[in-house]
Tab-separated table of C-alpha atoms and ligand atoms in Angstrom:
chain	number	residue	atom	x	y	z
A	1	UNK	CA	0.000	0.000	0.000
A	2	UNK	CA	1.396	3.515	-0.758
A	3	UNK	CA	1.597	6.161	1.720
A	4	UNK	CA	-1.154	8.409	0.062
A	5	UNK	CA	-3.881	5.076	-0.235
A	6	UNK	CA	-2.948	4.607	3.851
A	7	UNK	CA	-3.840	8.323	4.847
A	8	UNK	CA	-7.203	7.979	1.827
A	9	UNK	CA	-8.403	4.154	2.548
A	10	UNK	CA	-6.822	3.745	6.211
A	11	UNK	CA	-7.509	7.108	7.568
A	12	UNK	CA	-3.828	6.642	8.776
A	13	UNK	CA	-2.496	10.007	10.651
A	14	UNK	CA	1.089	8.949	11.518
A	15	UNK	CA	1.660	10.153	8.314
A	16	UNK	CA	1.764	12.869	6.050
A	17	UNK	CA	2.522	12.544	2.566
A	18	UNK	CA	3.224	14.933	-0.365
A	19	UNK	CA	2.816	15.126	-3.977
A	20	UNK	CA	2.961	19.182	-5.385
A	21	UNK	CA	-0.173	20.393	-8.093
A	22	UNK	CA	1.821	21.196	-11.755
A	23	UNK	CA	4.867	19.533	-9.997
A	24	UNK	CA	6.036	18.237	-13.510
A	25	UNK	CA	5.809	21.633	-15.261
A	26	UNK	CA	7.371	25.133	-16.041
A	27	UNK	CA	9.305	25.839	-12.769
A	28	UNK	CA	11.793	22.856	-13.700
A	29	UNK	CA	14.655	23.883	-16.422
A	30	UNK	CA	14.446	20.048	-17.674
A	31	UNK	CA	10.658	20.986	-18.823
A	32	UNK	CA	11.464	23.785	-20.386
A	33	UNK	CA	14.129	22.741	-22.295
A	34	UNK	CA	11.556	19.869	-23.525
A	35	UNK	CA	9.035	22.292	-23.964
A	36	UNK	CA	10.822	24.904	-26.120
A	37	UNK	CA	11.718	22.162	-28.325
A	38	UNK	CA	7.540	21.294	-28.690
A	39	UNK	CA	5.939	24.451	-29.306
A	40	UNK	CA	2.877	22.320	-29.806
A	41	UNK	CA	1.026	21.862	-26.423
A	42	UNK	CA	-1.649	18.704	-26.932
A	43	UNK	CA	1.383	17.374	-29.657
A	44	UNK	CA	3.494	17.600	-26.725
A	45	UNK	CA	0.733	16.012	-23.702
A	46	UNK	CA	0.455	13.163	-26.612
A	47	UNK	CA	3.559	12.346	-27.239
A	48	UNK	CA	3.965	9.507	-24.411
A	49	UNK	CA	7.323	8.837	-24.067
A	50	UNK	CA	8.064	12.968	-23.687
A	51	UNK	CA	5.066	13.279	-21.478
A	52	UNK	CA	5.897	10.271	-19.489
A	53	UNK	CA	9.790	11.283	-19.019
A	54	UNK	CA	8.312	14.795	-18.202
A	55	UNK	CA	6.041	13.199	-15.414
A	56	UNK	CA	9.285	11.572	-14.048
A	57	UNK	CA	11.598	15.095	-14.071
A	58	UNK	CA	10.095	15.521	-10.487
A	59	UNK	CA	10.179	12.325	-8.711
A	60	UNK	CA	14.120	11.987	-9.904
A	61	UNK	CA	14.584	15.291	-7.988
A	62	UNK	CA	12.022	14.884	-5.039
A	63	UNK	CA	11.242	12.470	-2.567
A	64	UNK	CA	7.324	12.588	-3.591
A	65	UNK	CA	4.867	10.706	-3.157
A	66	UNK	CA	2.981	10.494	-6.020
A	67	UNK	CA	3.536	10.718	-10.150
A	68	UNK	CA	0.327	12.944	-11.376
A	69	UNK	CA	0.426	12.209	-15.035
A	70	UNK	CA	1.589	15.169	-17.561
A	71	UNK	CA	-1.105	15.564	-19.733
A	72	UNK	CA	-4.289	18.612	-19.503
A	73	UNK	CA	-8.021	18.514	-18.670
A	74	UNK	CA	-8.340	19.744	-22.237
A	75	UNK	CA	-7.239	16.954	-23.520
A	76	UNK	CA	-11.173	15.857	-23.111
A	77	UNK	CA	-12.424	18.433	-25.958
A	78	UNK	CA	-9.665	17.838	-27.949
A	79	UNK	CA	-10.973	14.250	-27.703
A	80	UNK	CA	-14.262	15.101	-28.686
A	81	UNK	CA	-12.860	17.396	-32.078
A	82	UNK	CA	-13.415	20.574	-30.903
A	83	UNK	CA	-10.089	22.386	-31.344
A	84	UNK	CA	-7.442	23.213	-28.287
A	85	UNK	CA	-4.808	25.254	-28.665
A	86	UNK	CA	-2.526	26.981	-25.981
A	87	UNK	CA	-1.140	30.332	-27.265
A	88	UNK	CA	1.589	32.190	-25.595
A	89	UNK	CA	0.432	34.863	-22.619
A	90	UNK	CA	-3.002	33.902	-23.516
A	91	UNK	CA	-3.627	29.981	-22.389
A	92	UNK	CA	-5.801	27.732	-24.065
A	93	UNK	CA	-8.135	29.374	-26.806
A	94	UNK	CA	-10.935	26.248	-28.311
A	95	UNK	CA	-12.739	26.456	-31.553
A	96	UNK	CA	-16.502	26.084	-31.641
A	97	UNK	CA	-18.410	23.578	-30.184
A	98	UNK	CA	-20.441	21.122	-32.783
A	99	UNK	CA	-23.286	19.523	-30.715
A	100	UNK	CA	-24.395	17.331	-33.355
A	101	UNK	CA	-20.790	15.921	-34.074
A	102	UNK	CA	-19.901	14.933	-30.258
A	103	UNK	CA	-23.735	13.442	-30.604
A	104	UNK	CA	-22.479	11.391	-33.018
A	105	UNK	CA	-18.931	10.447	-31.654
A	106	UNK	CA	-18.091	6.779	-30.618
A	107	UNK	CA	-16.420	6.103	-27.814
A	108	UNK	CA	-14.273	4.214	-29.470
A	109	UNK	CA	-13.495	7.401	-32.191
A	110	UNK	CA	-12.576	9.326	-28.438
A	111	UNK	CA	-10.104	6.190	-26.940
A	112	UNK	CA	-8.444	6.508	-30.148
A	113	UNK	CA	-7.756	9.731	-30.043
A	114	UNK	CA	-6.382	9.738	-26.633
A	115	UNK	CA	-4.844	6.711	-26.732
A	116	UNK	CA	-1.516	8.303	-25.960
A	117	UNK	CA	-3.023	9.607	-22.375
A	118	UNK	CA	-3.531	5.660	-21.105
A	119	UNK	CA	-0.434	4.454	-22.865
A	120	UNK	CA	1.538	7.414	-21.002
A	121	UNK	CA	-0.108	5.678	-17.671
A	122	UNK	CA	1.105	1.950	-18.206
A	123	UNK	CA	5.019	3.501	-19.237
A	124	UNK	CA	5.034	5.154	-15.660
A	125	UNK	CA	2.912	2.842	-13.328
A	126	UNK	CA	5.566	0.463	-15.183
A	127	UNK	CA	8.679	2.525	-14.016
A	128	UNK	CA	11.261	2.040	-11.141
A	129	UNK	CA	10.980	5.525	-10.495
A	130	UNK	CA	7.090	5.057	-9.177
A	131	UNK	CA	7.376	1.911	-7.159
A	132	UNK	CA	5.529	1.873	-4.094
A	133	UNK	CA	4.639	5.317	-4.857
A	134	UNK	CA	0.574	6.778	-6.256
A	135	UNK	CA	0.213	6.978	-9.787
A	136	UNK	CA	-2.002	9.459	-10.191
A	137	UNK	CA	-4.837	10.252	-13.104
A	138	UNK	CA	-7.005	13.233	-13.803
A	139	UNK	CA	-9.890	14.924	-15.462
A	140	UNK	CA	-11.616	18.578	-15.808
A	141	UNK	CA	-14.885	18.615	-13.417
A	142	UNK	CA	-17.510	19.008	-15.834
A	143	UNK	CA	-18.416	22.454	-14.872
A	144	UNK	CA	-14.901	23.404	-15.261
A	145	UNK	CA	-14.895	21.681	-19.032
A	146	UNK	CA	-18.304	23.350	-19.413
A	147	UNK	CA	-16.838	26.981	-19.087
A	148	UNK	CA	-13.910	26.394	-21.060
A	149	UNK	CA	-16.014	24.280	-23.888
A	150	UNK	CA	-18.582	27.155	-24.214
A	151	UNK	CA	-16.448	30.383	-23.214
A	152	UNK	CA	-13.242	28.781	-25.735
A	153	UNK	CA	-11.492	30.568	-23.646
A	154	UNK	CA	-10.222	31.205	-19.817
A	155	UNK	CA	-13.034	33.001	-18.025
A	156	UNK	CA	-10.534	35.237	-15.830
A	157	UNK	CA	-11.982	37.843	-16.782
A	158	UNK	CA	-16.096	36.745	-16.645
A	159	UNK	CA	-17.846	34.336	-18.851
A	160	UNK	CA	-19.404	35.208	-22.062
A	161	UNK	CA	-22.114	37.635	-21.650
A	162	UNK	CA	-25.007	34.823	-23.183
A	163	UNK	CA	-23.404	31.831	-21.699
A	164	UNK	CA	-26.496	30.967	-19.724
A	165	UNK	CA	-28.664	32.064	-22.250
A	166	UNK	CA	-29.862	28.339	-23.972
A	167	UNK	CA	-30.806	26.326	-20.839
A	168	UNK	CA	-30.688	23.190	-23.361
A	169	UNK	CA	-27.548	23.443	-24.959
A	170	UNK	CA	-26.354	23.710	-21.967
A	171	UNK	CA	-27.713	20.817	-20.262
A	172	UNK	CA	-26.903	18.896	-23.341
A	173	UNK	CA	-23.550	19.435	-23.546
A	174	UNK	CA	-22.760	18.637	-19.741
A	175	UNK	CA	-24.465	15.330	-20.202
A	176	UNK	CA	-22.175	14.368	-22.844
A	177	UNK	CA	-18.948	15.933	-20.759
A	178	UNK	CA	-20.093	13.412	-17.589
A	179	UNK	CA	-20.322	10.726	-20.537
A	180	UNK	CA	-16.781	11.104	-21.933
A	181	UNK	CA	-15.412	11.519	-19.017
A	182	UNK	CA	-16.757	7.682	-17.762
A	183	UNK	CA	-14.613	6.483	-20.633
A	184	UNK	CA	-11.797	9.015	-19.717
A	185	UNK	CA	-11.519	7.544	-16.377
A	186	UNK	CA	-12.051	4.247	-16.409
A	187	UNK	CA	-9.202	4.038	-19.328
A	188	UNK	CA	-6.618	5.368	-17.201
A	189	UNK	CA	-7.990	3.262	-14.530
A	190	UNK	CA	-7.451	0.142	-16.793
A	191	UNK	CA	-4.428	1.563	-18.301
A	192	UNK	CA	-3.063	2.243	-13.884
A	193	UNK	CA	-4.226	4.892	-12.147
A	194	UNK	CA	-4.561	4.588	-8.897
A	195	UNK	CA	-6.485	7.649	-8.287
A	196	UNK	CA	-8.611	10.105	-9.668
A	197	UNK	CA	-8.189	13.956	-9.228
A	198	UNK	CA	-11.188	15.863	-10.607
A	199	UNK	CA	-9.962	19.611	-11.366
A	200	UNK	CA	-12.706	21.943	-10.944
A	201	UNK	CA	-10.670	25.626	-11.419
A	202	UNK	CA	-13.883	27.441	-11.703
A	203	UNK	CA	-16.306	26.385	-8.952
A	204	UNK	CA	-15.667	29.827	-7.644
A	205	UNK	CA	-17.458	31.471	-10.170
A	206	UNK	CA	-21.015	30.116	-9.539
A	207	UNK	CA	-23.781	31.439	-7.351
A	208	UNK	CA	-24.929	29.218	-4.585
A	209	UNK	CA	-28.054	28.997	-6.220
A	210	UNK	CA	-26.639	26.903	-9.470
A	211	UNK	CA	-24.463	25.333	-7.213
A	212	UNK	CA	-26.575	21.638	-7.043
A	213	UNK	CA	-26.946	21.784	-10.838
A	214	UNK	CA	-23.723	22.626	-12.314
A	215	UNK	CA	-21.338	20.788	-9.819
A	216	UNK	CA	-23.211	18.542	-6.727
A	217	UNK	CA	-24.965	16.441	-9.400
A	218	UNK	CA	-22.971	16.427	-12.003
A	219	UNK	CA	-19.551	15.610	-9.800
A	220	UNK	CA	-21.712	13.187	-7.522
A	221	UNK	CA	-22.097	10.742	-10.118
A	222	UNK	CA	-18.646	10.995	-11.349
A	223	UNK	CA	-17.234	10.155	-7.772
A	224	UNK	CA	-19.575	7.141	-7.378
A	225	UNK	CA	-18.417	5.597	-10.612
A	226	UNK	CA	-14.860	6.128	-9.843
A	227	UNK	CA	-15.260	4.826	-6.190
A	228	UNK	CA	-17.412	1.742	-7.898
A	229	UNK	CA	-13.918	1.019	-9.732
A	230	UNK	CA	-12.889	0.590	-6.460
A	231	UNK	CA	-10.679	3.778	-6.900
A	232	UNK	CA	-10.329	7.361	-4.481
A	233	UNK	CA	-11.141	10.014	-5.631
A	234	UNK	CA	-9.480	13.818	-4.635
A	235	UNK	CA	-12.232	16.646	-5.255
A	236	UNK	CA	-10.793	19.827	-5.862
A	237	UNK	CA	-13.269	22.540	-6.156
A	238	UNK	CA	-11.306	25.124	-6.091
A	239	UNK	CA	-12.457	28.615	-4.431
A	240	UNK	CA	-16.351	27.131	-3.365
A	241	UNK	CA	-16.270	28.783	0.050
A	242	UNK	CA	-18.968	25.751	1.201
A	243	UNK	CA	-16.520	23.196	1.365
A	244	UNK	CA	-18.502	21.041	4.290
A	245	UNK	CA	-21.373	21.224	1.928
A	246	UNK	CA	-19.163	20.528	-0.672
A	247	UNK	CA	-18.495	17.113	1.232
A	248	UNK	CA	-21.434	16.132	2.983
A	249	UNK	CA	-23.233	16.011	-0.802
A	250	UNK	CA	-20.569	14.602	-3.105
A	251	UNK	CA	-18.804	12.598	-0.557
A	252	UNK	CA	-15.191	12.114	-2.706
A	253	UNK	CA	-12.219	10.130	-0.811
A	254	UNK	CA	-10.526	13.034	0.353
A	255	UNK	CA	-11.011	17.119	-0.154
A	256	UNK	CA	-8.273	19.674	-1.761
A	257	UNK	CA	-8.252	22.724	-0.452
A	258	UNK	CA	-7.524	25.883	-1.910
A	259	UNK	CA	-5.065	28.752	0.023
A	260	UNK	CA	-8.018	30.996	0.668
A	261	UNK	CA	-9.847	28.768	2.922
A	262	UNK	CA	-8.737	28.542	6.770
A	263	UNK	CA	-7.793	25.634	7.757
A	264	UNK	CA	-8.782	25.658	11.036
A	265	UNK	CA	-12.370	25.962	9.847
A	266	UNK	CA	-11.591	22.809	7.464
A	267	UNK	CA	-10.674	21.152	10.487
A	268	UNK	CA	-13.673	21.678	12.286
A	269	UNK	CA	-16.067	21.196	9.687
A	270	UNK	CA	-15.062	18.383	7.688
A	271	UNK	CA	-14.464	14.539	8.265
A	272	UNK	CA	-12.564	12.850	5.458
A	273	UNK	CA	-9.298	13.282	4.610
A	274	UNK	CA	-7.968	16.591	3.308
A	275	UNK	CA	-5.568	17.623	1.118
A	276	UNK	CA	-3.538	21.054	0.184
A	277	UNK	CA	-3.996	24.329	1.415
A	278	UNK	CA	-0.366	26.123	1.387
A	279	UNK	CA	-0.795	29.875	-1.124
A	280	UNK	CA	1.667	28.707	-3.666
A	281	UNK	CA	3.177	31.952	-3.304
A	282	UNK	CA	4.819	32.021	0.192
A	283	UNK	CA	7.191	29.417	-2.325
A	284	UNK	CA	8.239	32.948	-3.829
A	285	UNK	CA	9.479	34.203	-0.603
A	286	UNK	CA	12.317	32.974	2.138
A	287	UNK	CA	12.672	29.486	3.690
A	288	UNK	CA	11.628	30.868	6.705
A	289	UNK	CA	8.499	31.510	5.396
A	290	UNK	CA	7.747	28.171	3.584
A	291	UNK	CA	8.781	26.645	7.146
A	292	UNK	CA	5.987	28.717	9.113
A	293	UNK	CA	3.696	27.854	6.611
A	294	UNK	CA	4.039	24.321	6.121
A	295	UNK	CA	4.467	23.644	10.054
A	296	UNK	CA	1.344	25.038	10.326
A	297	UNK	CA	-0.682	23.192	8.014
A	298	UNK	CA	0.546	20.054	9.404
A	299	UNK	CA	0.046	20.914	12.742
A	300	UNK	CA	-3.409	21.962	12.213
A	301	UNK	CA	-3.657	18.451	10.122
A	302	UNK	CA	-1.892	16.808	12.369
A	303	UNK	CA	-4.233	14.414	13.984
A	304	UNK	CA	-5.981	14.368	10.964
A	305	UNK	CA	-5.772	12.218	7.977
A	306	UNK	CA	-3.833	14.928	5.452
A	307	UNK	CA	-2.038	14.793	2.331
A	308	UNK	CA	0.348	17.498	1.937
A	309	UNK	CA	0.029	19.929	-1.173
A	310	UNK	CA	-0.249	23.477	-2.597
A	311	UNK	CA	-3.340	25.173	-2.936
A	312	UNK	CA	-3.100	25.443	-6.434
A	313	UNK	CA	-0.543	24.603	-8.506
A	314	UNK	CA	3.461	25.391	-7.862
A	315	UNK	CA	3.754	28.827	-9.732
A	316	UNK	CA	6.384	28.710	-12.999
A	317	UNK	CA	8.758	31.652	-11.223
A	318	UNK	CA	9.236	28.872	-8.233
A	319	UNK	CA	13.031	28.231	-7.893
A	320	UNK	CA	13.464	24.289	-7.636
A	321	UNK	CA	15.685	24.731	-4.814
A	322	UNK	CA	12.885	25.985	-2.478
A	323	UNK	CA	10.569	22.762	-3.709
A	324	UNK	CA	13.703	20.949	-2.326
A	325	UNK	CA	13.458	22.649	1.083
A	326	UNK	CA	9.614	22.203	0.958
A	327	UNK	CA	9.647	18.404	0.291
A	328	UNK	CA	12.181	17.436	2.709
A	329	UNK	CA	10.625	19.765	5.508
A	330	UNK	CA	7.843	17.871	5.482
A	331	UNK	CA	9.621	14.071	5.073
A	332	UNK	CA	11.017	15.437	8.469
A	333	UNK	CA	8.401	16.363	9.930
B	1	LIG	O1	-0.039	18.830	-12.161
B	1	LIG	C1	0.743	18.362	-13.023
B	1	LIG	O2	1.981	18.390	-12.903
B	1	LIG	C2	0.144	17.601	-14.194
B	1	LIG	C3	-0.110	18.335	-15.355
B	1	LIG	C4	-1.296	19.284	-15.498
B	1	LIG	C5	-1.315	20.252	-16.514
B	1	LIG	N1	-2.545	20.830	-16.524
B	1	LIG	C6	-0.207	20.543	-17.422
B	1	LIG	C7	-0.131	21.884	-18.034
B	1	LIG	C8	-2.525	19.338	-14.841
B	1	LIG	C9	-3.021	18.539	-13.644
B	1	LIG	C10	-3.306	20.323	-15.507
B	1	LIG	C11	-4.707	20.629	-15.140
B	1	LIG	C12	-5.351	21.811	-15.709
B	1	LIG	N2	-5.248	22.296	-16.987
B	1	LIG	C13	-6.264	22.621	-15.019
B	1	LIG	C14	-6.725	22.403	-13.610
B	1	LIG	C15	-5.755	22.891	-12.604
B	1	LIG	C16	-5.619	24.402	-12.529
B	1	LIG	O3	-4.521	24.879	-12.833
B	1	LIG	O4	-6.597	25.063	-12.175
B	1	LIG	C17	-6.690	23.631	-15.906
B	1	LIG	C18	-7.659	24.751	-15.598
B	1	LIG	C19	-6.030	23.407	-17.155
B	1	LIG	C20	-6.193	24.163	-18.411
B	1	LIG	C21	-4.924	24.809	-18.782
B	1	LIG	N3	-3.816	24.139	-19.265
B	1	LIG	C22	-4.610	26.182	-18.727
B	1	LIG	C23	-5.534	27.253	-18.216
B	1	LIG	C24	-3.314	26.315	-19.217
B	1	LIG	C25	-2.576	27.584	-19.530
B	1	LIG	C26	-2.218	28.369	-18.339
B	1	LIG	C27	-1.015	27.787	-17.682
B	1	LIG	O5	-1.088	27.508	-16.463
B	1	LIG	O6	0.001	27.658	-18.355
B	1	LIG	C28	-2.820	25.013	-19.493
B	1	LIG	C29	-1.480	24.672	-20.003
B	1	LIG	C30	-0.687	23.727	-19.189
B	1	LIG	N4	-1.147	22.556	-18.673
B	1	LIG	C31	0.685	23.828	-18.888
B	1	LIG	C32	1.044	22.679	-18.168
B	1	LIG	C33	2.411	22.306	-17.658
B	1	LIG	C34	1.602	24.959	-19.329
B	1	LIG	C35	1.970	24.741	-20.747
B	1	LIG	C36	3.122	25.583	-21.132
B	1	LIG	O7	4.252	25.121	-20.928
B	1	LIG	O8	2.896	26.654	-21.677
């Protein structure tokens, strides 16, 4: 049993693991040397024995926990034909949605396509490097593929102005999302995940009141296929404020936290595991800053079952050496 499964499945608290959010990614020289050299994006996330060496570049340098596979949520449109592309300062811009084609799509036509994603899974569940360590999958939470599906675009600066406008589009479109992404996860499953992260960037930006429609139900079935393939499954709805609520309906195997939340409340309020917390940007500052920090999310978490981790991902200005400090801090701790 890995560490992470003992604190997820066993409850254990003797321990506290850690695996880092975008751990393989920008902040490593190794990446970006890769990544200059593949100015394509999704070329890049399907070329499997790049993608899977690029999932390795952190475990070779940190005692971690956990591999979370390189790849993107958006690799789930690009699945379904709708074009993805990442430009430059921007982030990813998609082309227009076709209802009628993803209607017609086989599963099959979508496994192809992907293919690379669950072949990118056996090469690193297969590797030295990950022994006795999580592999971990991932998808987009539908409402999170939803906004970026409709909006083509990041919605950092609001969603389209008729985005809610047709109800049925709308409705239609999420019901296919929760259908590809069945056959999303249960091929990395197959392929050797261990566990399931569902991403969901943009919870913040509902109202309480479309809260049950756009992410309880829609996530709630999600988790109980995942747990019914008798694998946990890490919600991260980032920025929802109602975390307990969050909990007590969906349930998942353990809750991420984002840096805006206090702890302490987390503590009080909620009864599975937790995971995360620490603003990614106290990594910017001094080691005796991380140190604070990170002491005191594990000794809130302390007698609690806690995986350690960011509260969003590790930010690309974050020198290496201070994800050094971080991971061994808390193997010591
Ligand atoms: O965590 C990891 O190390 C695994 C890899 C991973 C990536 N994307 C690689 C990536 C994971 C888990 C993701 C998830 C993802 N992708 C999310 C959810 C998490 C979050 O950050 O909120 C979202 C919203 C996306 C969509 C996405 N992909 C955006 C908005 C961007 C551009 C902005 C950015 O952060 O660069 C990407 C590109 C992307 N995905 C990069 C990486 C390493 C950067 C690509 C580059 O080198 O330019």
């Amino acid at each position: 049993m890995t560490l992470i499964d003992k604190v997820l499945i066993n409850n254990d608290t003797s321990i506290k693991p850690i695996w880092i959010m975008r751990q393989a990614g920008r902040y490593l020289p190794e990446f970006r040397e890769i990544r200059t050299k593949n100015p394509d994006f999704i070329k890049l996330c399907l070329n499997e024995v790049l993608s899977a060496e690029i999932t390795l570049q952190p475990l070779k340098r940190f005692d971690l926990d956990a591999a979370i596979i390189f790849s993107d949520i958006l690799m789930l449109p690009y699945g379904l034909n709708q074009k993805v592309e990442f430009r430059k300062g921007i982030g990813p811009i998609l082309g227009n949605l076709e209802l009628d084609n993803i209607i017609e799509l086989e599963e099959s036509d979508f496994v192809e396509k992907v293919r690379p994603v669950y072949n990118l899974i056996s090469l690193i569940k297969n590797n030295e490097l990950t022994k006795n360590k999580s592999t971990i999958g991932f998808i987009g939470a539908p409402w999170t593929l939803l906004v970026y599906m409709i909006n083509q675009r990041s919605p950092k600066s609001g969603l389209k102005h008729n985005f809610f406008e047709d109800e049925n589009f709308i409705d239609k479109v999420l019901k296919l999302i929760e259908k590809f992404l069945k056959v999303h996860i249960k091929n990395q499953v197959e392929s050797g995940a261990q566990i399931i992260q569902i991403f969901d960037s943009w919870a913040g930006l509902l109202e309480q009141k479309n809260l049950s429609k756009y992410i309880y139900t829609p996530t709630i079935n999600l988790v109980e296929y995942i747990k019914s393939l008798k694998v946990p499954v890490i919600c991260f709805p980032k920025s929802i404020k109602r975390y307990k609520e969050f909990c007590d309906i969906v349930n998942p195997s353990a809750i991420c936290i984002d840096y805006e939340v206090n702890p302490k409340e987390i503590l009080k309020d909620i009864k599975i595991p937790v995971q995360g917390g620490m603003d990614p940007k106290i990594l910017l500052t001094s080691q005796e800053n991380v140190k604070k920090e990170a002491k005191k999310y594990l000794d809130i978490f302390k007698d609690h079952p806690y995986i350690f981790n960011l509260g969003h991902g590790i930010l690309p200005d974050t020198d290496p050496k201070m994800m050094d400090y971080l991971v061994k801090l808390v193997k010591d701790y």
